[in-house]
PDB file of C-alpha atoms and ligand atoms in Angstrom:
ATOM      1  CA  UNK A 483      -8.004 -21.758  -5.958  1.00 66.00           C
ATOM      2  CA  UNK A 484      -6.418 -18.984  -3.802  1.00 82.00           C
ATOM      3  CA  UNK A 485      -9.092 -17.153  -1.649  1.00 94.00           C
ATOM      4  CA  UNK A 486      -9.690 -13.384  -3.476  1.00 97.00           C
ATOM      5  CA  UNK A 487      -8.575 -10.549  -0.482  1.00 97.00           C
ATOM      6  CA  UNK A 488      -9.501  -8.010  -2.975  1.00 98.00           C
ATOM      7  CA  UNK A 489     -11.043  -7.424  -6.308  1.00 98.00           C
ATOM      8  CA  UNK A 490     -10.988  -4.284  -8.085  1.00 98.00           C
ATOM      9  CA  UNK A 491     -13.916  -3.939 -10.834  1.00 98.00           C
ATOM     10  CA  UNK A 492     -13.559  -1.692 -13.673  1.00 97.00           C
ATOM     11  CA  UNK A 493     -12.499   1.381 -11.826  1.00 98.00           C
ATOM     12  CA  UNK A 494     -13.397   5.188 -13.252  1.00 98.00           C
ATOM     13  CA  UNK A 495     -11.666   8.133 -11.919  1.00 97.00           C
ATOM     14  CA  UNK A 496     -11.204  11.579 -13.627  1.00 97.00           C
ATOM     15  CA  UNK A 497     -10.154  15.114 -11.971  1.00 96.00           C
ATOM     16  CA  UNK A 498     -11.553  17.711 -14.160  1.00 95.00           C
ATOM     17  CA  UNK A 499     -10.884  16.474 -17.769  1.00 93.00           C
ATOM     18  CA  UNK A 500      -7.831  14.256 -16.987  1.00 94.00           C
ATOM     19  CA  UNK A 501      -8.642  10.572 -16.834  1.00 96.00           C
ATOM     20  CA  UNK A 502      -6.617   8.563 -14.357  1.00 96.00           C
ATOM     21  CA  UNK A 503      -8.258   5.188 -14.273  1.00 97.00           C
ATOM     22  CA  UNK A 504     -10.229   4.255 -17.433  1.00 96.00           C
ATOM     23  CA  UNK A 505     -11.501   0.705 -15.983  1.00 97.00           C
ATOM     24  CA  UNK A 506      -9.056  -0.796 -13.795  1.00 98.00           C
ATOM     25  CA  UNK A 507      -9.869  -4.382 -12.678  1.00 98.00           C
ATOM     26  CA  UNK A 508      -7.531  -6.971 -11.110  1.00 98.00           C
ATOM     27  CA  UNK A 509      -7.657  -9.402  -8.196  1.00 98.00           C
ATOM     28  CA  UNK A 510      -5.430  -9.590  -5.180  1.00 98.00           C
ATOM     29  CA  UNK A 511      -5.455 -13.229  -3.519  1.00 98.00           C
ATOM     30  CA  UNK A 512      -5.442 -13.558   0.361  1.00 97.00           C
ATOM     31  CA  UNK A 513      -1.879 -13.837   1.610  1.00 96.00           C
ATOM     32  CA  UNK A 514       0.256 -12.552  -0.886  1.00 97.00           C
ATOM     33  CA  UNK A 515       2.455  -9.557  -1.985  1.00 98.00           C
ATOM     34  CA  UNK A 516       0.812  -7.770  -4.908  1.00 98.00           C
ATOM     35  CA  UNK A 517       3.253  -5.032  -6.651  1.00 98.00           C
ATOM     36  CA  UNK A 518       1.532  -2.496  -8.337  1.00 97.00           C
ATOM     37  CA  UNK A 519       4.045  -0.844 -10.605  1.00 96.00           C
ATOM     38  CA  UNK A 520       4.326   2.072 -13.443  1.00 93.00           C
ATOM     39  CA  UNK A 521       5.386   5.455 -14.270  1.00 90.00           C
ATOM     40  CA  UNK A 522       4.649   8.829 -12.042  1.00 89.00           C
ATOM     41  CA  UNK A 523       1.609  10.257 -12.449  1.00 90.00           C
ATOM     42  CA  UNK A 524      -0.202   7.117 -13.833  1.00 93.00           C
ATOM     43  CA  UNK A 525      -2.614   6.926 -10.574  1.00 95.00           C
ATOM     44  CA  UNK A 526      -0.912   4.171  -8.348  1.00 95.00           C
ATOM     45  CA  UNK A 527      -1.554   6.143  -4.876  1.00 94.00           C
ATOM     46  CA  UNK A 528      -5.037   7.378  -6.496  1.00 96.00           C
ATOM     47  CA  UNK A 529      -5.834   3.610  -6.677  1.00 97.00           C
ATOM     48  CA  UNK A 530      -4.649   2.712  -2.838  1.00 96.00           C
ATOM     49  CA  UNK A 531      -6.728   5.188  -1.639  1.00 95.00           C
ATOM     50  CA  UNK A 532      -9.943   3.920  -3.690  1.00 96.00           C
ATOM     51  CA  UNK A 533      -9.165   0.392  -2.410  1.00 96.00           C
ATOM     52  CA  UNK A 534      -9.016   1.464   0.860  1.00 94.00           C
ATOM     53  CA  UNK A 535     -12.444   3.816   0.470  1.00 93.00           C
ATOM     54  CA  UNK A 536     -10.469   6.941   1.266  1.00 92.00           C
ATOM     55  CA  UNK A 537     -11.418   7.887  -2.031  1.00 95.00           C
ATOM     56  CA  UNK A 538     -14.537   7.468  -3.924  1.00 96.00           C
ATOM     57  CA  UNK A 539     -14.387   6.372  -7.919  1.00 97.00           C
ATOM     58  CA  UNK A 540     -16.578   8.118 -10.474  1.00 97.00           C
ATOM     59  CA  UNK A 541     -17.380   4.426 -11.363  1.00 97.00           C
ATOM     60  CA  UNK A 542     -16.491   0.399 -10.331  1.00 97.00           C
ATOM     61  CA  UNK A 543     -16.660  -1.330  -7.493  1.00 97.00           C
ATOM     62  CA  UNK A 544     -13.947  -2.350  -4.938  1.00 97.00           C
ATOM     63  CA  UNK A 545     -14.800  -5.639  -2.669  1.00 97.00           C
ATOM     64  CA  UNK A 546     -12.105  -6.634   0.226  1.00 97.00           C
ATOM     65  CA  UNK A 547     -13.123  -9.851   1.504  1.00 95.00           C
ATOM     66  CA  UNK A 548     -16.262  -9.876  -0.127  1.00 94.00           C
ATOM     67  CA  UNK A 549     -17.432  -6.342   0.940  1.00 95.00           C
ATOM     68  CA  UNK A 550     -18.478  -3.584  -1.363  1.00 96.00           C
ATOM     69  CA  UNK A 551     -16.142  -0.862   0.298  1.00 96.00           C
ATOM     70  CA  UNK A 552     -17.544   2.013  -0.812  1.00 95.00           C
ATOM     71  CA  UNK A 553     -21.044   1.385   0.809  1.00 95.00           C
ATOM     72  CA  UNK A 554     -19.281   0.511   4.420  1.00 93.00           C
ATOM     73  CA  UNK A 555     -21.541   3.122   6.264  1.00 91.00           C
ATOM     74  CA  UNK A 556     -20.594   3.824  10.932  1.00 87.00           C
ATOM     75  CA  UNK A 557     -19.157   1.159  12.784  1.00 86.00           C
ATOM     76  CA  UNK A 558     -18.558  -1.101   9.679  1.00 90.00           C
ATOM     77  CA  UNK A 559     -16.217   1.368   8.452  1.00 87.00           C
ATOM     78  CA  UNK A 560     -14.592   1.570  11.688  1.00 85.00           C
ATOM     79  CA  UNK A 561     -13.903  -1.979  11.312  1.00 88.00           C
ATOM     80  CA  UNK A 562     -13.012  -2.093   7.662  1.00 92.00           C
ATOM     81  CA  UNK A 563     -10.266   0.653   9.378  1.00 88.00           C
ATOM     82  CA  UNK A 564      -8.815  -2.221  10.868  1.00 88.00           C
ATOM     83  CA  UNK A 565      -9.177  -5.149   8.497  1.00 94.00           C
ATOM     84  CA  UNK A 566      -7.181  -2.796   5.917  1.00 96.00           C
ATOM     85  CA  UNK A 567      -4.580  -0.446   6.479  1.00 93.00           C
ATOM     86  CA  UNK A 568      -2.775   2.165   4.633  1.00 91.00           C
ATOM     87  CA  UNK A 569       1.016   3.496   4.595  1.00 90.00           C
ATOM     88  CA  UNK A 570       0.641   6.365   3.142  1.00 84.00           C
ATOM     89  CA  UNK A 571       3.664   7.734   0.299  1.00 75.00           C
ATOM     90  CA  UNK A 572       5.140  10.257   3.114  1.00 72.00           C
ATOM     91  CA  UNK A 573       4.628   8.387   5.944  1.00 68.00           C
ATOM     92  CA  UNK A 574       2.159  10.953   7.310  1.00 82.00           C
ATOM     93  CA  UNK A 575       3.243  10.226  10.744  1.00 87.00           C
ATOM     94  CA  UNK A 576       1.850  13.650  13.658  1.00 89.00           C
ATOM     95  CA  UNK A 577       5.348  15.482  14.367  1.00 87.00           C
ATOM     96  CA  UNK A 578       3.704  16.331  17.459  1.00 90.00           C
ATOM     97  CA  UNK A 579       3.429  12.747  18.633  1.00 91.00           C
ATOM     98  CA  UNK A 580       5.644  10.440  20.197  1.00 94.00           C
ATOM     99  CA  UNK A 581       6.237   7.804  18.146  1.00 95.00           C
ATOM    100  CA  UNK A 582       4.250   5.069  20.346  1.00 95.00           C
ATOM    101  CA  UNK A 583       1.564   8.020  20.711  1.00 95.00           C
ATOM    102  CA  UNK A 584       1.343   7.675  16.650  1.00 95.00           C
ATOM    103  CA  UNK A 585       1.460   4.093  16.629  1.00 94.00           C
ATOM    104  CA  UNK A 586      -1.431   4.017  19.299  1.00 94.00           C
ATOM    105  CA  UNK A 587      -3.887   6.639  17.872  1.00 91.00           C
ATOM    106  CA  UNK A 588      -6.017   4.960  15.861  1.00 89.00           C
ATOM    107  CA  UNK A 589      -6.455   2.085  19.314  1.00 89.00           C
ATOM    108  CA  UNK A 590      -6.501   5.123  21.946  1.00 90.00           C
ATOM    109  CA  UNK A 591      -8.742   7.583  19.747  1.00 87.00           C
ATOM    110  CA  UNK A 592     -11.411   5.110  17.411  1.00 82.00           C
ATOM    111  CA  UNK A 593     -11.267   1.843  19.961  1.00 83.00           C
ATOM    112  CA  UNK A 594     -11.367   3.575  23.398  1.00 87.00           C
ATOM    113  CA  UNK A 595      -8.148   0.781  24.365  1.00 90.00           C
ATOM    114  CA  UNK A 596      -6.941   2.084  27.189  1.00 94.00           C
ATOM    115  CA  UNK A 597      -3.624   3.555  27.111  1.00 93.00           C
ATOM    116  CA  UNK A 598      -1.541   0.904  29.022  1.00 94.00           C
ATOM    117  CA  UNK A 599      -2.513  -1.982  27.016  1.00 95.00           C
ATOM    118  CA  UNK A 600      -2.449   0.426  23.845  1.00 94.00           C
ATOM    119  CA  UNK A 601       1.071   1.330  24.659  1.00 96.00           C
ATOM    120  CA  UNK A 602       2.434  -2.169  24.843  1.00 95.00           C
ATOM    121  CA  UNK A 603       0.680  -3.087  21.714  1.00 94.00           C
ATOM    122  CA  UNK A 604       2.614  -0.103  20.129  1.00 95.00           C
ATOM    123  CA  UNK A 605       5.919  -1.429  21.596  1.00 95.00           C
ATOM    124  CA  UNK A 606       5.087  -4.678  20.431  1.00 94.00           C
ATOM    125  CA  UNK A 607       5.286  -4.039  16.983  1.00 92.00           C
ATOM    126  CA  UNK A 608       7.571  -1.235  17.262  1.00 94.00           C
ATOM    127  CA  UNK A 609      10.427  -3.641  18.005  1.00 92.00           C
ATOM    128  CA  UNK A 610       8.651  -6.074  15.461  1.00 87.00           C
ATOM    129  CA  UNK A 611       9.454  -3.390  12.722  1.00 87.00           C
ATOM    130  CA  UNK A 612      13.172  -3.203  14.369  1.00 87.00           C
ATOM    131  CA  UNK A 613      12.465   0.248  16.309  1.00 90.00           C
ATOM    132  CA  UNK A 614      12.754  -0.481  20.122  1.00 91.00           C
ATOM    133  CA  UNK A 615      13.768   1.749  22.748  1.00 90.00           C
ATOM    134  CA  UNK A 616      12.509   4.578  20.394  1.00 90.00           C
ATOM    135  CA  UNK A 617       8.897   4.731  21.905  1.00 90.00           C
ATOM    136  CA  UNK A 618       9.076   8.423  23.760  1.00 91.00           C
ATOM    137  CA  UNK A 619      11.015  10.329  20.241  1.00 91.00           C
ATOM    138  CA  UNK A 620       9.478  12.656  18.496  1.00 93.00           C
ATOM    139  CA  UNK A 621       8.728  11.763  14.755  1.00 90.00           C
ATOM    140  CA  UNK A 622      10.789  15.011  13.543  1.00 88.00           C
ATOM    141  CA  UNK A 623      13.737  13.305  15.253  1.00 88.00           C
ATOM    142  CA  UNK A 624      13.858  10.128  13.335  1.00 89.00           C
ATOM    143  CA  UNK A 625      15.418   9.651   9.905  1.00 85.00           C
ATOM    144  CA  UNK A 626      13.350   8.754   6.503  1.00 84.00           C
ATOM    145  CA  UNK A 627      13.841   5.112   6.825  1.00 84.00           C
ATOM    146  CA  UNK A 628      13.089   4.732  10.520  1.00 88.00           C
ATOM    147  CA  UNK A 629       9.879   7.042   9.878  1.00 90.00           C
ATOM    148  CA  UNK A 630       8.517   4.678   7.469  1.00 88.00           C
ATOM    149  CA  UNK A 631       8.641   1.595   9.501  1.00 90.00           C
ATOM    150  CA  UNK A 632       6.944   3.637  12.254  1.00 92.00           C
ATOM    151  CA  UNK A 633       4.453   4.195   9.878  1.00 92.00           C
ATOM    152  CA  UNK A 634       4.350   0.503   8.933  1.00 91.00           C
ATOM    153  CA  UNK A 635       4.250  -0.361  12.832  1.00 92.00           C
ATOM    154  CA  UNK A 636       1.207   1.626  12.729  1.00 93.00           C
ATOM    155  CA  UNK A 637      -0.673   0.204  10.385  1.00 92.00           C
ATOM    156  CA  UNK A 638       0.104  -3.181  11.955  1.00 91.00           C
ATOM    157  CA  UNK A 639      -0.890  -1.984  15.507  1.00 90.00           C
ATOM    158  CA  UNK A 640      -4.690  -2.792  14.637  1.00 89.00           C
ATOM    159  CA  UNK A 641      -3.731  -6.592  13.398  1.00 91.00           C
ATOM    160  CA  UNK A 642      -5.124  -5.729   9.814  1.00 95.00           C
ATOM    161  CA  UNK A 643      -5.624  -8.773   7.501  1.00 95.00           C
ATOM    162  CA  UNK A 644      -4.513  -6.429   4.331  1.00 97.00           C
ATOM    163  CA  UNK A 645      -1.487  -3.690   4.125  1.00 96.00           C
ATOM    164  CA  UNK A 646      -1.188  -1.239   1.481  1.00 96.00           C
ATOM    165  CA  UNK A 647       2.485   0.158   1.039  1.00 94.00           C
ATOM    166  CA  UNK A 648       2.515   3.317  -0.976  1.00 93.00           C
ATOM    167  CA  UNK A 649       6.522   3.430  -2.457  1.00 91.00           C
ATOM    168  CA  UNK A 650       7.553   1.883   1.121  1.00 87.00           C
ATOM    169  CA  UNK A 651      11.459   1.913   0.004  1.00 86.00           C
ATOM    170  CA  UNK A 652      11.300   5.753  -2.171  1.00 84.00           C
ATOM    171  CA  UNK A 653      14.363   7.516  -0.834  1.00 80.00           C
ATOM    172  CA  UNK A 654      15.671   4.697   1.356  1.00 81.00           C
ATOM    173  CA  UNK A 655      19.344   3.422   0.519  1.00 84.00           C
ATOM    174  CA  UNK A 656      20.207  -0.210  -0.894  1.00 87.00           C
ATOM    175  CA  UNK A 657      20.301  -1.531   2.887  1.00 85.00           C
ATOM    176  CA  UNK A 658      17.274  -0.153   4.271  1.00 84.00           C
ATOM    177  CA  UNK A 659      15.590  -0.966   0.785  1.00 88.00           C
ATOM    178  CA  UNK A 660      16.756  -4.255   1.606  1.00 90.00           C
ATOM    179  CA  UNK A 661      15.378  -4.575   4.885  1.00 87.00           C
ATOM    180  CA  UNK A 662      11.865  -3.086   4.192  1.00 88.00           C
ATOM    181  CA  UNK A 663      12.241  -6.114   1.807  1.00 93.00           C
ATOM    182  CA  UNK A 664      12.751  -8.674   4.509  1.00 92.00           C
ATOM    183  CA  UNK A 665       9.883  -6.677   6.637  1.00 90.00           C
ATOM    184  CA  UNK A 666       7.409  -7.201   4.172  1.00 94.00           C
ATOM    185  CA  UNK A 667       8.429 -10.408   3.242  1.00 95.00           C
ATOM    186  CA  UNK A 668       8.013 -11.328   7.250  1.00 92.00           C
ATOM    187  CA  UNK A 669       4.674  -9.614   7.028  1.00 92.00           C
ATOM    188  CA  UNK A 670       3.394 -12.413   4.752  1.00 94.00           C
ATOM    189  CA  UNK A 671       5.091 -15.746   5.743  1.00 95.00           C
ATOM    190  CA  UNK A 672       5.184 -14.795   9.577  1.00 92.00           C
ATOM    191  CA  UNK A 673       1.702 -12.882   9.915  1.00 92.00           C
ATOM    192  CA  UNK A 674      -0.117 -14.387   6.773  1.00 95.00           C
ATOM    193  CA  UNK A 675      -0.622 -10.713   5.604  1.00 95.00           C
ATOM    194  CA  UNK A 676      -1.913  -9.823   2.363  1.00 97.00           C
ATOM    195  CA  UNK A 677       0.381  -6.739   1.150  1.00 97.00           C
ATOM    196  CA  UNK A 678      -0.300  -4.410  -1.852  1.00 98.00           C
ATOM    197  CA  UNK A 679       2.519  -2.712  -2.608  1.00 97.00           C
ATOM    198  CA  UNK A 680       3.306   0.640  -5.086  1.00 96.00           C
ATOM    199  CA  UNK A 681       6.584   0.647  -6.033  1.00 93.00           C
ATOM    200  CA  UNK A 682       9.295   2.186  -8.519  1.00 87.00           C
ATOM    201  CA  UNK A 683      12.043  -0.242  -7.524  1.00 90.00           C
ATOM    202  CA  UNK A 684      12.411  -2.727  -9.452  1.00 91.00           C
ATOM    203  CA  UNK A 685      14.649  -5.207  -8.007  1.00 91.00           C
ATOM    204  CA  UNK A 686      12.715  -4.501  -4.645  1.00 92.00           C
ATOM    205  CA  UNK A 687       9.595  -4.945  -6.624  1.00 94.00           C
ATOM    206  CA  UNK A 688      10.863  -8.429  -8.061  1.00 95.00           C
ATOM    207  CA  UNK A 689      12.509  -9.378  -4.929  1.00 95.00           C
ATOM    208  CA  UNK A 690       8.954  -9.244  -3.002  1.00 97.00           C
ATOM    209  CA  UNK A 691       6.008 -10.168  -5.737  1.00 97.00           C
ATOM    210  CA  UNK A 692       4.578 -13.175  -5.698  1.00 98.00           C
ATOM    211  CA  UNK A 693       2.552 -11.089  -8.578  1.00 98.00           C
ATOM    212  CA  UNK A 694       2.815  -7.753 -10.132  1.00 97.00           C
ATOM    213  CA  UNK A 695       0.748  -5.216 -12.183  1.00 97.00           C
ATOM    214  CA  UNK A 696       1.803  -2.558 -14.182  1.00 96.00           C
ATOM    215  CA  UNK A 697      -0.365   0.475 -14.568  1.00 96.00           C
ATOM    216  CA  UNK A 698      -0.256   2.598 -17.494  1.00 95.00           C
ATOM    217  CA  UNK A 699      -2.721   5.251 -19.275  1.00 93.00           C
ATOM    218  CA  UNK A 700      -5.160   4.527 -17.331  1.00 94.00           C
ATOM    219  CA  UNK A 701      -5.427   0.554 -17.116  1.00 95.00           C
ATOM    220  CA  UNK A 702      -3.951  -2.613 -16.582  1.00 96.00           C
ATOM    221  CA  UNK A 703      -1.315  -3.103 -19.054  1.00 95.00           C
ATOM    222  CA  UNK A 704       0.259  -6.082 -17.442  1.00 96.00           C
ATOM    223  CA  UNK A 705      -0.496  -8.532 -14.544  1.00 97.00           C
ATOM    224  CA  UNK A 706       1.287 -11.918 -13.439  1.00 97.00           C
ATOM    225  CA  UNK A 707       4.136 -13.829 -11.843  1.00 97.00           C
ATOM    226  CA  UNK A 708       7.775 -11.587 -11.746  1.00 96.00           C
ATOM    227  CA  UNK A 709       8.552 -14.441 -14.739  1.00 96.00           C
ATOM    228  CA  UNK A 710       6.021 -13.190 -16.521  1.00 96.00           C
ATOM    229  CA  UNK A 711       6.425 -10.175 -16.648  1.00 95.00           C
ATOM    230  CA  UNK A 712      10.177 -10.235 -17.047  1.00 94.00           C
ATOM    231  CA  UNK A 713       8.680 -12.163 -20.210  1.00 94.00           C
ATOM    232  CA  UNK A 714       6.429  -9.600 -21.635  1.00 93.00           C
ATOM    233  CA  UNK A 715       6.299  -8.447 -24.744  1.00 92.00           C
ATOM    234  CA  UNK A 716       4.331  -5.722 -24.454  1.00 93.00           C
ATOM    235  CA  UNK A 717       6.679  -2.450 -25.277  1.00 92.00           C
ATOM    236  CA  UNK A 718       5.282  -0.185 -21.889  1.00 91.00           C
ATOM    237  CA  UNK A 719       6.794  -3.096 -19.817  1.00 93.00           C
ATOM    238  CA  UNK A 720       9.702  -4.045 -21.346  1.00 92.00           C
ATOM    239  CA  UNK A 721      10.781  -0.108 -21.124  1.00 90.00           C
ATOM    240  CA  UNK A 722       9.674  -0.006 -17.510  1.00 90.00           C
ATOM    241  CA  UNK A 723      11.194  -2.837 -16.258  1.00 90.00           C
ATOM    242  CA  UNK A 724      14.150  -2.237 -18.124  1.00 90.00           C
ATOM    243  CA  UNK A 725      14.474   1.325 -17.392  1.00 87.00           C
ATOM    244  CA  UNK A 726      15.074   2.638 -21.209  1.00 87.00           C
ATOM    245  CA  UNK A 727      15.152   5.885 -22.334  1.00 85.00           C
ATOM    246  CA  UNK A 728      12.846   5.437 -25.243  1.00 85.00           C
ATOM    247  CA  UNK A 729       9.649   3.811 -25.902  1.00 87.00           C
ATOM    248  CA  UNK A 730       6.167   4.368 -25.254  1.00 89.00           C
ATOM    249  CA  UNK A 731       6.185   6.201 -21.720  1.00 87.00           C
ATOM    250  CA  UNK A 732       7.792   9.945 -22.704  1.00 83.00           C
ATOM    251  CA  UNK A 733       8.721  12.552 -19.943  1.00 68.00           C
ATOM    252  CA  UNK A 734       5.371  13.779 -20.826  1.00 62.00           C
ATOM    253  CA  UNK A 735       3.567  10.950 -18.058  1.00 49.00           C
ATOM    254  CA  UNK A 736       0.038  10.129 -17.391  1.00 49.00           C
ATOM    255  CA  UNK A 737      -3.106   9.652 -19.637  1.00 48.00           C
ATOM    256  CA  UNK A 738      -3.100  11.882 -22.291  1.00 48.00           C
ATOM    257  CA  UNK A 739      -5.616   9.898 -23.977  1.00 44.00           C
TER     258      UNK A 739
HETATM  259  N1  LIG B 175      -6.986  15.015  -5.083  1.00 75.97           N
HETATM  260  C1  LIG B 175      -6.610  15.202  -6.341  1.00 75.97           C
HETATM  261  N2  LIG B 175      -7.127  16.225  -7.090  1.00 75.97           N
HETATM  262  C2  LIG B 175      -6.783  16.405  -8.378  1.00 75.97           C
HETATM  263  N3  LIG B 175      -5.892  15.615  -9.040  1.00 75.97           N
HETATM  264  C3  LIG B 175      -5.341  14.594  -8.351  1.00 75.97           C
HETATM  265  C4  LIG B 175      -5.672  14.344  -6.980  1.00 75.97           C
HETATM  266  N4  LIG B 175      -4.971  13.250  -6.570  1.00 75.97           N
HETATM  267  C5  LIG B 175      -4.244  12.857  -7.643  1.00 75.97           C
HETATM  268  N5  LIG B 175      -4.465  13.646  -8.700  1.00 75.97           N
HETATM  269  C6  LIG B 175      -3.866  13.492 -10.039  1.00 75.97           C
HETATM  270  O1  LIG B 175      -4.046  12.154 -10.439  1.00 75.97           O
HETATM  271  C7  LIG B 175      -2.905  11.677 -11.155  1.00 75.97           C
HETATM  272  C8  LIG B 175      -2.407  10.411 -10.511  1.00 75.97           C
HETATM  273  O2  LIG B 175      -1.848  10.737  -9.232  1.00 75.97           O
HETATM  274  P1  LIG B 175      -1.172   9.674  -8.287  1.00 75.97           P
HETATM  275  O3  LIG B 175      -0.720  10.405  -7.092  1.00 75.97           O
HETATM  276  O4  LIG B 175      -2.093   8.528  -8.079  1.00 75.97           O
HETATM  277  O5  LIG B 175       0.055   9.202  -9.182  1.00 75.97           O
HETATM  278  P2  LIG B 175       1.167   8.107  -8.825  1.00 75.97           P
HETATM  279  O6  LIG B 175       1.106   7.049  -9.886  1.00 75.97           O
HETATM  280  O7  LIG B 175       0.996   7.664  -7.414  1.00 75.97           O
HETATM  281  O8  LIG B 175       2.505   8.955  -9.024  1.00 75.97           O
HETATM  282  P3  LIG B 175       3.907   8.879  -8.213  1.00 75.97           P
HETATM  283  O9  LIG B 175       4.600   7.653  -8.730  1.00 75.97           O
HETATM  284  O10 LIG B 175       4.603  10.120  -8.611  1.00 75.97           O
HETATM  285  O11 LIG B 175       3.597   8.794  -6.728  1.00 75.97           O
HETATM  286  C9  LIG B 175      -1.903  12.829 -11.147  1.00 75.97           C
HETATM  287  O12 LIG B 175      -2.010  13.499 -12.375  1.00 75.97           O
HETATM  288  C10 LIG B 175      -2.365  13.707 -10.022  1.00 75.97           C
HETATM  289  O13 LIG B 175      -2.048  15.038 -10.266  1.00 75.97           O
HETATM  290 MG1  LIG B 176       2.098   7.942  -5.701  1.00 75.97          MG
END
């Protein structure tokens, strides 16, 4: 039996009267890519930040590696900072940065490493993520594609055992989607990472699962191998996956109840 990274318990979250999760619970297993999948606006980046306690549920719990993350109180969140990391949807890289200076923050600012050894560390997995020699850019320099893996390079600058991707290949073309791919794909057989991964591509989405879940008014619709769910017969999936017109999921997205 695979050894649970994280497990998501019957999550609750509402804004105002609109319900976004209505009890989510699934299980990611230690080392392997987890796709979480399903139509805008159905809370997939709501639920990467509750994993990763950026965000606080109105109910359920959320346990990485056994801890209860939203009780993680001073230097145990620090540390939970570095055991899970987050890529957020638009990179959210500091313009005003270098990149190795944004690769390095969270080592320089939150570990007191000092800025040598921090530096190298960023260069390290800078050329890891196929960005050397671009240490001393600016962010605003760089093009979509190469700003996402700086973000990725980031997140792995603190050696986290878990990586969540939020839509890591959105607005990428079919090569780069291809190599982010191969990058995550390296981040699990080469590094043993676990990744979590939202995405809208499905071929990408297929290409790097070892299991998927699709989201969808509010809960779990769908969960399993990329055979299984190429084999569902439930109607949400087959239109998502399949990318038809008509079905259950309208223009008119999200939980309506
Ligand atoms: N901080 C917030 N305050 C109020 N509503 C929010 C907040 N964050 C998200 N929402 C709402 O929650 C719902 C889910 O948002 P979320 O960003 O998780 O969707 P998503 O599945 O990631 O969509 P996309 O595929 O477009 O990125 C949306 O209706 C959104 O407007
Ligand atoms: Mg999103």
């Amino acid at each position: 039996m695979a050894e649970i990274a994280i497990k998501v318990e019957n999550l609750k979250k509402s804004f105002g009267d609109k319900v976004v999760h209505n009890g989510v619970s699934f299980e990611v297993y230690d080392k392997e890519v987890f796709v979480i999948m399903g139509p805008s606006g159905t809370g997939k980046s709501v639920l990467l930040k509750q994993i990763s306690a950026l965000m606080i549920p109105d109910k359920g719990k959320v346990e990485v590696y056994g801890k209860d993350v939203f009780s993680l109180k001073g230097r145990e969140k620090i540390d939970f900072r570095e055991e899970l990391t987050y890529v957020f949807q638009g990179g959210a890289l500091f313009d005003s940065l270098t990149v190795w200076e944004n690769v390095a923050f969270f080592l320089i600012e939150n570990k007191g490493v000092p800025e040598a050894e921090a530096k190298e560390k960023a260069t390290y997995y800078l050329s890891l993520v196929g960005l050397e020699g671009t240490n001393e850019q600016y962010t605003s320099e760089l093009s979509g594609g190469m700003r996402k893996r700086v973000a990725i390079a980031r997140a792995l600058c603190v050696n986290p055992r878990c990586i969540m991707f939020d839509e890591p290949t959105s607005g990428l073309d079919p090569v780069m989607t291809s190599v982010m791919d191969m990058l995550i794909l390296k981040l699990k057989k080469e590094l043993h990472k676990t990744c979590v991964v939202v995405s809208h591509d499905i071929n990408s989405a297929f290409r790097i699962a070892d299991r998927l879940a699709i989201l969808w008014k509010g809960k779990i619709v769908e969960i399993g191998t990329p055979a299984k769910i190429k084999s569902s017969v439930n109607p949400v999936v087959n239109q998502f996956i399949n990318g038809l017109p008509d079905g259950p999921i309208t223009a008119n997205l999200g939980y309506e109840g």
